[in-house]
Structure formats: structure tokens, C-alpha cells
Amino acid sequence: RKEVEQDPGPFNVPEGATVAFNCTYSNSASQSFFWYRQDCRKEPKLLMSVYSSGNEDGRFTAQLNRASQYISLLIRDSKLSDSATYLCVVLYNQGGKLIFGQGTELSVKP
Amino acid sequence: SQTIHQWPATLVQPVGSPLSLECTVEGTSNPNLYWYRQAAGRGLQLLFYSVGIGQISSEVPQNLSASRPQDRQFILSSKKLLLSDSGFYLCAWKAQPVEAFFGQGTRLTVV
């Protein structure tokens, strides 16, 4: 079993749609969680951290369920510029090991 | 402010040749340092990480090695490259409480 698993993609949605990405992790000792965004042939960049209470940043909402070892990202009112690959990231091993999921590709169409 | 430098951006090497990719970080002390590889259309595979000078954790048995000779320097090496070593190599750093930041990556093609 992979340490971090994400929904397979690609997700093809029209502008204005709401899209949700899911991610599960296997290590219950995981400490911190993030969503990164990667544009084609570029390095990944932080989209948002994920907090236990859930957090929102504009059109983006991230949630964490430690009991189920599950993380989610919700994007509302999708824009063309949201097209990218979204990577779920888990930090554990006393803050040392940083594991990425395989990523989910999102394509927002006009 | 912190910055991360990774070079070269692109590299074409013949099979059997050695490899040395260097990554340096500025503006922070004792960061965690990481090397990842990304194959075309795939996710990031953690290769090595380091929580301090001389401390290297290897995640995947392979044809590569890593070293951290200084606090803010992380080097990825190979004595003899294989075709399967081709990919996009990314260096990253992280220090509490901020997130991980990536270098711009090295596209390695082994021919």
C-alpha cells in the first residue's frame, strides 16, 4: 500500500464547477498535511496547509479527518487558471519525512 | 528571505557516466533537505532526506546516493547512470513552522 494515495485523474470540469479531491494516508503518526499545486514542467508550490479544524482560503477548502486518515480539498467556482496537478503531502517521522501523493490532474474548460 | 538554488536546470548524460546535482539553501539554518524524482506524468518519489549534516535517510534502493557536507548543501550523486535514472529531480527544504520550498528542478536525460 502506498503511504499517500490520491484520487486518480484527470478531472475535466467546466468553469464554475465545484470539484473535490481526496487523499488517504497510511501512517497514523503523520503530523502535518498540505496541498501543493504543480503546473506543467514546474516545481510544486504550496496551495494550503491542512489543519485539524479544517481551513478555507477563498475558493479553496481543506479538511482533515485523523480518525479515517483522510484529507480533502474542495475548489469552488473553478477558474481556467486552476488547471494544474494537485498533490497531497504528508509529513511524519518526527518531522523529517515528507511524502507526496501521485497527484491529481485538473483541467478546467471554458 | 530564504532561497533555494538547484543546478543545472537541464542535463543530458550518457549511460555509465557519473552524476552530481547540487542544491544550496540560503537564509535558514538546519533545514530538513530533500531530493525527489518525478518521472513524466507521475508523482514525486522521495529519494533521500536529511535532518542534519551527515544524516541521510534513503527511501528507495537505487543507483543514487546523497550527501550533506554542509548545513545548507545537499548533493545527489551517481557513479554510473542508467537509462532509468532519467527524470525531473527536485530539491526541497523545510524548517518549522513553514512549508517545504522547492528548487526549480533539474531535467536529466540519460542517453
CSV table of N, CA, C and O in Angstrom, one decimal, chain A residues 5 10 13 15-16 21 33 36 56-57 69 72 75-77 80 82 94-96 100-101:
chain,number,residue,atom,x,y,z
A,5,GLU,N,-2.1,8.2,-0.9
A,5,GLU,CA,-2.9,7.8,-2.1
A,5,GLU,C,-3.9,8.9,-2.4
A,5,GLU,O,-4.6,9.4,-1.5
A,10,PRO,N,-7.5,12.1,-14.9
A,10,PRO,CA,-7.7,13.6,-14.7
A,10,PRO,C,-9.1,13.9,-14.5
A,10,PRO,O,-10.0,13.2,-14.8
A,13,VAL,N,-13.5,19.5,-15.8
A,13,VAL,CA,-14.7,20.2,-15.4
A,13,VAL,C,-14.9,21.5,-16.1
A,13,VAL,O,-13.9,22.1,-16.6
A,15,GLU,N,-15.8,25.6,-16.3
A,15,GLU,CA,-15.6,26.8,-15.5
A,15,GLU,C,-16.8,26.9,-14.6
A,15,GLU,O,-18.0,26.7,-15.0
A,16,GLY,N,-16.6,27.3,-13.3
A,16,GLY,CA,-17.6,27.5,-12.4
A,16,GLY,C,-18.0,26.2,-11.6
A,16,GLY,O,-18.8,26.3,-10.6
A,21,PHE,N,-11.1,16.8,-4.3
A,21,PHE,CA,-10.0,15.9,-4.4
A,21,PHE,C,-9.9,15.2,-3.0
A,21,PHE,O,-10.0,15.8,-2.0
A,33,PHE,N,0.0,18.2,7.2
A,33,PHE,CA,-0.6,17.9,6.0
A,33,PHE,C,-0.7,19.1,5.1
A,33,PHE,O,-1.0,20.2,5.6
A,36,TYR,N,-0.3,20.9,-2.3
A,36,TYR,CA,0.5,21.6,-3.2
A,36,TYR,C,-0.1,21.6,-4.6
A,36,TYR,O,-0.8,20.7,-5.0
A,56,GLU,N,-10.1,27.4,5.3
A,56,GLU,CA,-10.6,27.9,4.0
A,56,GLU,C,-9.7,29.0,3.5
A,56,GLU,O,-9.3,29.8,4.4
A,57,ASP,N,-9.5,29.1,2.3
A,57,ASP,CA,-8.7,30.2,1.7
A,57,ASP,C,-9.4,30.6,0.4
A,57,ASP,O,-9.2,30.0,-0.7
A,69,GLN,N,-7.9,9.0,8.6
A,69,GLN,CA,-6.7,9.2,7.9
A,69,GLN,C,-7.0,9.6,6.4
A,69,GLN,O,-6.5,9.0,5.4
A,72,SER,N,-9.0,16.2,2.4
A,72,SER,CA,-9.7,16.6,1.2
A,72,SER,C,-9.4,18.0,0.8
A,72,SER,O,-9.0,18.8,1.6
A,75,ILE,N,-12.6,22.8,-4.3
A,75,ILE,CA,-12.4,24.0,-5.1
A,75,ILE,C,-13.8,24.4,-5.6
A,75,ILE,O,-14.4,23.7,-6.4
A,76,ARG,N,-14.2,25.6,-5.2
A,76,ARG,CA,-15.5,26.1,-5.7
A,76,ARG,C,-15.3,27.1,-6.8
A,76,ARG,O,-14.2,27.7,-6.9
A,77,ASP,N,-16.3,27.2,-7.7
A,77,ASP,CA,-16.3,28.2,-8.8
A,77,ASP,C,-14.9,28.1,-9.6
A,77,ASP,O,-14.2,29.1,-9.7
A,80,LEU,N,-10.3,28.8,-15.1
A,80,LEU,CA,-9.3,28.2,-16.1
A,80,LEU,C,-7.9,28.1,-15.5
A,80,LEU,O,-7.2,27.1,-15.7
A,82,ASP,N,-7.1,27.4,-12.6
A,82,ASP,CA,-7.0,26.3,-11.6
A,82,ASP,C,-6.4,25.0,-12.2
A,82,ASP,O,-6.1,24.1,-11.5
A,94,GLN,N,8.7,12.2,13.0
A,94,GLN,CA,9.2,13.3,13.8
A,94,GLN,C,9.6,14.5,13.0
A,94,GLN,O,10.6,15.2,13.2
A,95,GLY,N,8.8,14.8,12.0
A,95,GLY,CA,9.0,16.0,11.2
A,95,GLY,C,10.0,15.9,10.1
A,95,GLY,O,10.4,16.8,9.5
A,96,GLY,N,10.5,14.6,9.8
A,96,GLY,CA,11.6,14.5,8.8
A,96,GLY,C,11.1,14.1,7.4
A,96,GLY,O,11.5,14.6,6.4
A,100,PHE,N,4.8,12.7,-0.9
A,100,PHE,CA,3.8,13.3,-1.8
A,100,PHE,C,2.9,12.1,-2.4
A,100,PHE,O,3.4,11.0,-2.6
A,101,GLY,N,1.6,12.4,-2.5
A,101,GLY,CA,0.8,11.6,-3.3
A,101,GLY,C,1.2,11.7,-4.8
A,101,GLY,O,2.0,12.5,-5.2
